[in-house]
PDB file of C-alpha atoms and ligand atoms in Angstrom:
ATOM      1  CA  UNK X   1     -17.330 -18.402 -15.699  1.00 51.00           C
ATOM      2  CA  UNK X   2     -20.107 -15.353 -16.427  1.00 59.00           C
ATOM      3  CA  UNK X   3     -19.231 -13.236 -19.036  1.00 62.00           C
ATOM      4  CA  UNK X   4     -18.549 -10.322 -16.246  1.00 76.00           C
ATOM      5  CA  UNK X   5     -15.870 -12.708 -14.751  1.00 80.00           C
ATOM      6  CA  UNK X   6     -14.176 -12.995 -17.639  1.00 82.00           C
ATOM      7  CA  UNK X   7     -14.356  -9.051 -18.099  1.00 84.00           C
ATOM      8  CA  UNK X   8     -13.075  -8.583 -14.908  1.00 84.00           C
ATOM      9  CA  UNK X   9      -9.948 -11.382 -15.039  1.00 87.00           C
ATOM     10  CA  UNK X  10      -8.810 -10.031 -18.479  1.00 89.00           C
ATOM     11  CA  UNK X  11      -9.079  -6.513 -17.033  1.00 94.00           C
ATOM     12  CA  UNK X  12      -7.066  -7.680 -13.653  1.00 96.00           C
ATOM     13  CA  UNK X  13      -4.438  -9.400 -15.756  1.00 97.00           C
ATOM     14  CA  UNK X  14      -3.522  -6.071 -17.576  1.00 97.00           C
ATOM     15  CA  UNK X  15      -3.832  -3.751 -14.679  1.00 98.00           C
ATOM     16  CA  UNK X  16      -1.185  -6.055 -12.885  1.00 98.00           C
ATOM     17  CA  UNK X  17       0.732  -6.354 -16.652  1.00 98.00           C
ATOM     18  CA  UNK X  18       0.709  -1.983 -16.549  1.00 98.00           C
ATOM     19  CA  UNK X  19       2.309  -2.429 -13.009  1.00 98.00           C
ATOM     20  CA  UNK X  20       4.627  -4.992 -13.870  1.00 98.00           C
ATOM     21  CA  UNK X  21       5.640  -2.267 -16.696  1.00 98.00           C
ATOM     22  CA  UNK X  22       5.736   0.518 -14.197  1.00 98.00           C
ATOM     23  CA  UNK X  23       8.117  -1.484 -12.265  1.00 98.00           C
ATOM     24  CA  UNK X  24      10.528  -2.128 -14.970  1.00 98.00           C
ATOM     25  CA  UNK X  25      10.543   1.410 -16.114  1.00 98.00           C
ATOM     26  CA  UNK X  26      11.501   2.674 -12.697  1.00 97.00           C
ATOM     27  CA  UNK X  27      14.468   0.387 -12.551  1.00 96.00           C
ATOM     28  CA  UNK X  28      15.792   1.488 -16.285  1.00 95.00           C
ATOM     29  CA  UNK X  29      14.925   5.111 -14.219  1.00 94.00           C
ATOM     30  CA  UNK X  30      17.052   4.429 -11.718  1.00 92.00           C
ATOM     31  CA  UNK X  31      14.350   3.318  -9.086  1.00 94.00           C
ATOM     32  CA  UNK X  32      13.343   0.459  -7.227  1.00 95.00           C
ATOM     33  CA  UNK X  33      11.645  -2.683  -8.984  1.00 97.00           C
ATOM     34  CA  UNK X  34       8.276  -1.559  -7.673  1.00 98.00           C
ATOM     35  CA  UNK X  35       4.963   0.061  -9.574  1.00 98.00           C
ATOM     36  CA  UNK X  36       1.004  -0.007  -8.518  1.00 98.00           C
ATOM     37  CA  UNK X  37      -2.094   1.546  -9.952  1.00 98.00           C
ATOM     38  CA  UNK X  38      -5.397   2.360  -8.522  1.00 98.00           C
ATOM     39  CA  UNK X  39      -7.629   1.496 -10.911  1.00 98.00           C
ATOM     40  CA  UNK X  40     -11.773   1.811 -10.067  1.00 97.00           C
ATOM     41  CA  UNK X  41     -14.362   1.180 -12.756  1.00 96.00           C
ATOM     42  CA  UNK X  42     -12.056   0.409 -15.346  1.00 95.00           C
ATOM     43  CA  UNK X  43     -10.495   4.272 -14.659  1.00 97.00           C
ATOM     44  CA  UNK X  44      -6.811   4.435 -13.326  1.00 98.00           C
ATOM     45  CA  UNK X  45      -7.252   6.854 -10.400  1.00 98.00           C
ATOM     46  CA  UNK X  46      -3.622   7.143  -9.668  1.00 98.00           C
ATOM     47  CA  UNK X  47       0.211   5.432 -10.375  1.00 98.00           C
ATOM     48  CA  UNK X  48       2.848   4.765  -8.676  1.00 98.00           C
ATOM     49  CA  UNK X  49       6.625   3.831  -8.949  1.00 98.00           C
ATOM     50  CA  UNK X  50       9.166   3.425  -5.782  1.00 97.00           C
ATOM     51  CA  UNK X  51      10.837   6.708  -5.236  1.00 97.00           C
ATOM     52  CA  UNK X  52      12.974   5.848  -2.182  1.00 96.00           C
ATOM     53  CA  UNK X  53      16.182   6.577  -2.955  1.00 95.00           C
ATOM     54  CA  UNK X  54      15.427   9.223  -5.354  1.00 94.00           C
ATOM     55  CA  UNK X  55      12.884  10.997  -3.041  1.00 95.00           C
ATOM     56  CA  UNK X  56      14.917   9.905   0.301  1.00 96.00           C
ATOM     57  CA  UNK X  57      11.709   9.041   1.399  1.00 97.00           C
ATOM     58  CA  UNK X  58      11.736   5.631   2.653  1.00 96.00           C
ATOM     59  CA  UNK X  59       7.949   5.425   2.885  1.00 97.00           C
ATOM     60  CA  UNK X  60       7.906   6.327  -0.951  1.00 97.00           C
ATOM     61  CA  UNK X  61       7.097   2.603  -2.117  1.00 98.00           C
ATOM     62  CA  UNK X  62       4.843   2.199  -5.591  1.00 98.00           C
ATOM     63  CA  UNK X  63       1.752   1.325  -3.898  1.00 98.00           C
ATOM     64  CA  UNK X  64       2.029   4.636  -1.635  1.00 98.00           C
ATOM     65  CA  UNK X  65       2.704   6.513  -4.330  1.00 98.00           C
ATOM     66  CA  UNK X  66      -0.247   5.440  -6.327  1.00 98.00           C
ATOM     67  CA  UNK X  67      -2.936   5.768  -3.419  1.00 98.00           C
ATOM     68  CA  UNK X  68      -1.675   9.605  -2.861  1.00 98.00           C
ATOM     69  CA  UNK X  69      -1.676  10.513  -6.500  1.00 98.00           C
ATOM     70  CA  UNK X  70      -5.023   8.573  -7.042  1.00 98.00           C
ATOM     71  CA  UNK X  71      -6.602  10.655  -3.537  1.00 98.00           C
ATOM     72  CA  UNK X  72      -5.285  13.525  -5.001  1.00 98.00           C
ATOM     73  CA  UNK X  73      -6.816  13.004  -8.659  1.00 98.00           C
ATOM     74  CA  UNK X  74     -10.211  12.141  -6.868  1.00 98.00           C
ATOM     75  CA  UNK X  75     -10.213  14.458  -3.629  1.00 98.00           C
ATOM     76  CA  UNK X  76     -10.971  12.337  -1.138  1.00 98.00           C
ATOM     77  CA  UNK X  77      -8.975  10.130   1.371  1.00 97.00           C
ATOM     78  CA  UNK X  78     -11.198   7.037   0.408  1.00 98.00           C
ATOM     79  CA  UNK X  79     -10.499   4.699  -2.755  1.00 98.00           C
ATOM     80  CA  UNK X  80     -13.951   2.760  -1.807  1.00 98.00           C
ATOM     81  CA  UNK X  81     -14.072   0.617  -4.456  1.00 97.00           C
ATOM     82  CA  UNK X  82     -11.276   1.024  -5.885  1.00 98.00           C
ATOM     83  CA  UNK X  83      -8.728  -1.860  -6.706  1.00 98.00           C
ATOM     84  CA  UNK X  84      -4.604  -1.541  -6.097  1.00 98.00           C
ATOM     85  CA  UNK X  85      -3.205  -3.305  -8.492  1.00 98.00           C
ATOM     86  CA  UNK X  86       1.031  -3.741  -7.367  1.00 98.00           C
ATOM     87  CA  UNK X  87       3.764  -5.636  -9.320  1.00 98.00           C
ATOM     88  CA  UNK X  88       4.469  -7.716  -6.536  1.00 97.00           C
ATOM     89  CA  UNK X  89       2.992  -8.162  -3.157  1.00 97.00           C
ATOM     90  CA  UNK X  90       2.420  -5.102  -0.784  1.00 97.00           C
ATOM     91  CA  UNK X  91       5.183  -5.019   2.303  1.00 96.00           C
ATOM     92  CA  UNK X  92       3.141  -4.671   5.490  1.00 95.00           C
ATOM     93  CA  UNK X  93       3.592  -0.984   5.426  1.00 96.00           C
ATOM     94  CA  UNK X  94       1.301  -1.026   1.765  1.00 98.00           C
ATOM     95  CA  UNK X  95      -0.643  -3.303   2.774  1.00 97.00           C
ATOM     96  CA  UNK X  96      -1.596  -1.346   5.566  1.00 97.00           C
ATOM     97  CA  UNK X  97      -2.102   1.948   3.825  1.00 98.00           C
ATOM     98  CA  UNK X  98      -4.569  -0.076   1.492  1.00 98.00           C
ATOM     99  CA  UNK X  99      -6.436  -1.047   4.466  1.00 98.00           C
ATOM    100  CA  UNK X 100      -6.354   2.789   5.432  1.00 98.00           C
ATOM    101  CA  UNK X 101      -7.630   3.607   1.946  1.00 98.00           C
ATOM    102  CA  UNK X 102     -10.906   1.002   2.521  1.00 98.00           C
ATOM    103  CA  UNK X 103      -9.661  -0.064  -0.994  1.00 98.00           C
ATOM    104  CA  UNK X 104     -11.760  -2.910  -2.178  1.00 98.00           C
ATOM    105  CA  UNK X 105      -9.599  -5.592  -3.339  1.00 98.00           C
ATOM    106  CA  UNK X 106      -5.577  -5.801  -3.768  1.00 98.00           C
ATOM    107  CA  UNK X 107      -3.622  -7.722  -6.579  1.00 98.00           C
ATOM    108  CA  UNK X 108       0.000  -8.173  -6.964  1.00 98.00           C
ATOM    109  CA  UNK X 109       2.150 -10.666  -9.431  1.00 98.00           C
ATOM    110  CA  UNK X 110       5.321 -11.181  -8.050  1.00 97.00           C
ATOM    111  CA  UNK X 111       5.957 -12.242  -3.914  1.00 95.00           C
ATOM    112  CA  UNK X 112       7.248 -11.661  -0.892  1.00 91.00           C
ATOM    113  CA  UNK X 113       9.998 -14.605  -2.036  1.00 92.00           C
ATOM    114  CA  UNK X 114      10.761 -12.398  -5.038  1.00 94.00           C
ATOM    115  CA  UNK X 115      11.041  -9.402  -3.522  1.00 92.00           C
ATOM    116  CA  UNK X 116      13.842 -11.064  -0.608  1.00 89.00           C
ATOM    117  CA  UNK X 117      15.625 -12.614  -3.690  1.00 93.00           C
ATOM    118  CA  UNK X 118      16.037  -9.135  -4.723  1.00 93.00           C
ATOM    119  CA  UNK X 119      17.532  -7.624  -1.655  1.00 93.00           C
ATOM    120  CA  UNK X 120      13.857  -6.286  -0.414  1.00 92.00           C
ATOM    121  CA  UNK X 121      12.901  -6.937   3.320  1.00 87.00           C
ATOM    122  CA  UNK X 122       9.184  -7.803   3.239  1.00 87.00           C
ATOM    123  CA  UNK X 123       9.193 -11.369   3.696  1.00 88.00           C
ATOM    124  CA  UNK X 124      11.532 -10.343   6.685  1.00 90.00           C
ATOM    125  CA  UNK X 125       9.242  -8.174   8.110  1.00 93.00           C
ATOM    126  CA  UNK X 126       6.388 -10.097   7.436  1.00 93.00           C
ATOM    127  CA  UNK X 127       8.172 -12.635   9.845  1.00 93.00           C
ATOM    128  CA  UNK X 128       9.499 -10.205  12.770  1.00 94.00           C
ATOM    129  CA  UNK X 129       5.391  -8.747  12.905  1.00 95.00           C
ATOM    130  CA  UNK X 130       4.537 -12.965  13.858  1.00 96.00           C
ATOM    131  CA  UNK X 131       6.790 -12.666  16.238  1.00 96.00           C
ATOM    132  CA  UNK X 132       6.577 -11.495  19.864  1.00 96.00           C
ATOM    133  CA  UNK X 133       7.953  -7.547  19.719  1.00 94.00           C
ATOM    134  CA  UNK X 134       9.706  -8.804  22.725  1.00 94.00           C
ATOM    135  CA  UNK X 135      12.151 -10.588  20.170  1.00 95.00           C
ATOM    136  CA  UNK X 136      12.616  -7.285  17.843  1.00 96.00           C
ATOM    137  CA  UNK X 137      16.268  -5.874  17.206  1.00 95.00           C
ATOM    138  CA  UNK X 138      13.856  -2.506  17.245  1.00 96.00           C
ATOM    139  CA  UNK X 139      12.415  -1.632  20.723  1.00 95.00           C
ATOM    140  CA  UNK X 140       8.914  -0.811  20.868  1.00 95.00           C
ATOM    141  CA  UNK X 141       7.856   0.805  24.104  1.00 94.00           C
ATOM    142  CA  UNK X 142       4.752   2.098  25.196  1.00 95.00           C
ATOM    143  CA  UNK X 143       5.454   4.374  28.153  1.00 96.00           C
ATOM    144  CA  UNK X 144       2.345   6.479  29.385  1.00 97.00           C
ATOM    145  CA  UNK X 145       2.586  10.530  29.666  1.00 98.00           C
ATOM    146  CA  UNK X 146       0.522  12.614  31.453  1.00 97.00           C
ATOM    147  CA  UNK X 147      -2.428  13.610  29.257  1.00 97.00           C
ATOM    148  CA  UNK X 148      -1.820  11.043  26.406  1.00 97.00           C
ATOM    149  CA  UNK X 149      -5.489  10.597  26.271  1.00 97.00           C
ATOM    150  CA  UNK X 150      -6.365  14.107  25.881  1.00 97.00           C
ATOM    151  CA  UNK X 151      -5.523  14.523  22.218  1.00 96.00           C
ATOM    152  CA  UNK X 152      -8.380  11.332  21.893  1.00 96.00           C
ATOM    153  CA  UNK X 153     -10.508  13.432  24.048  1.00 96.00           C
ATOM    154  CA  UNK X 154     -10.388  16.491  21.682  1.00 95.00           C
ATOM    155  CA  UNK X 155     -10.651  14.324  18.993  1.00 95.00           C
ATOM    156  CA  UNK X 156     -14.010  13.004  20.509  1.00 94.00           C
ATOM    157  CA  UNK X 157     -15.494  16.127  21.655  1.00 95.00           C
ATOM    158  CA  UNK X 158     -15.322  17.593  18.294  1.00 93.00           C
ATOM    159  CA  UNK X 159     -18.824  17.799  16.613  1.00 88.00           C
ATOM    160  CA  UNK X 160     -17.738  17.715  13.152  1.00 91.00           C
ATOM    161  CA  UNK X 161     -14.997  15.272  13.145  1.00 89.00           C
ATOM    162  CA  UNK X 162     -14.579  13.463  10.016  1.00 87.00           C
ATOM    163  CA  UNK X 163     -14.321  10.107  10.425  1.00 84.00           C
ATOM    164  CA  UNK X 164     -11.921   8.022   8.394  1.00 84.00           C
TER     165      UNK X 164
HETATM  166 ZN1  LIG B   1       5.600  -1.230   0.516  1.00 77.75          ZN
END
């Protein structure tokens, strides 16, 4: 192992120890057992703890949280090299805004199995997104409208689009 390997594991292991705190705070607060940080070049960009029930927002899990505050603190909608750093492992929806956020790596310490032994639904929806959405107790329709490609079209004829 190089000495910059090392570095980095040490530094991983108390990024992920900082959002195993964060999560455990936000439970004594009254939240859910969830907190992330977006850490890049050894700077934390932005935290996070799950504000769901307190916000009544039920997209306000800790790694959302933490990539808005940490685009906020930096201006931009990228965290390009930037790690998230979650106390246990992003639910599809996360994981999906990390994509979003061209993030460059993701770490969590607890799982999916921890998170269902808790009550939480992300190894369940894990499973119903391998499945055909045929099967889904939520309908998913696509139904085509008249000039549903036309917002697409504006977006393409604009010159100074900024692409994301
Ligand atoms: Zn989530």
């Amino acid at each position: 192992m190089t000495f910059t390997t090392a570095n980095r594991d040490a530094d991983d292991e108390r990024w992920l120890r900082e959002a195993v705190r964060l999560a455990t705070e936000n439970v004594v607060a009254g939240g859910g057992p969830f907190g992330a940080l977006v850490v890049r070049d050894g700077v934390v960009l932005g935290r996070g703890q799950n504000r769901v029930t307190r916000d009544k927002d039920p997209t306000a899990h800790a790694e959302i949280q933490a990539i808005r505050a940490a685009c906020r603190a930096i201006d931009d909608f990228s965290l390009a090299g930037a790690t998230v750093y979650s106390s246990c492992e992003p639910c599809p929806l996360c994981l999906t805004a990390c994509l979003w956020s061209r993030a460059a790596r993701v770490m969590y310490a607890a799982d999916r199995d921890d998170a269902a032994r808790a009550g939480f639904d992300d190894r369940a929806f894990y499973d119903l997104l391998a499945r055909d959405r045929s099967t889904w107790p939520m309908p998913v329709t696509e139904r085509r409208v008249d000039g549903c490609e036309a917002p697409m079209n504006a977006w393409l004829a604009l010159a100074d689009r900024a692409t994301y």
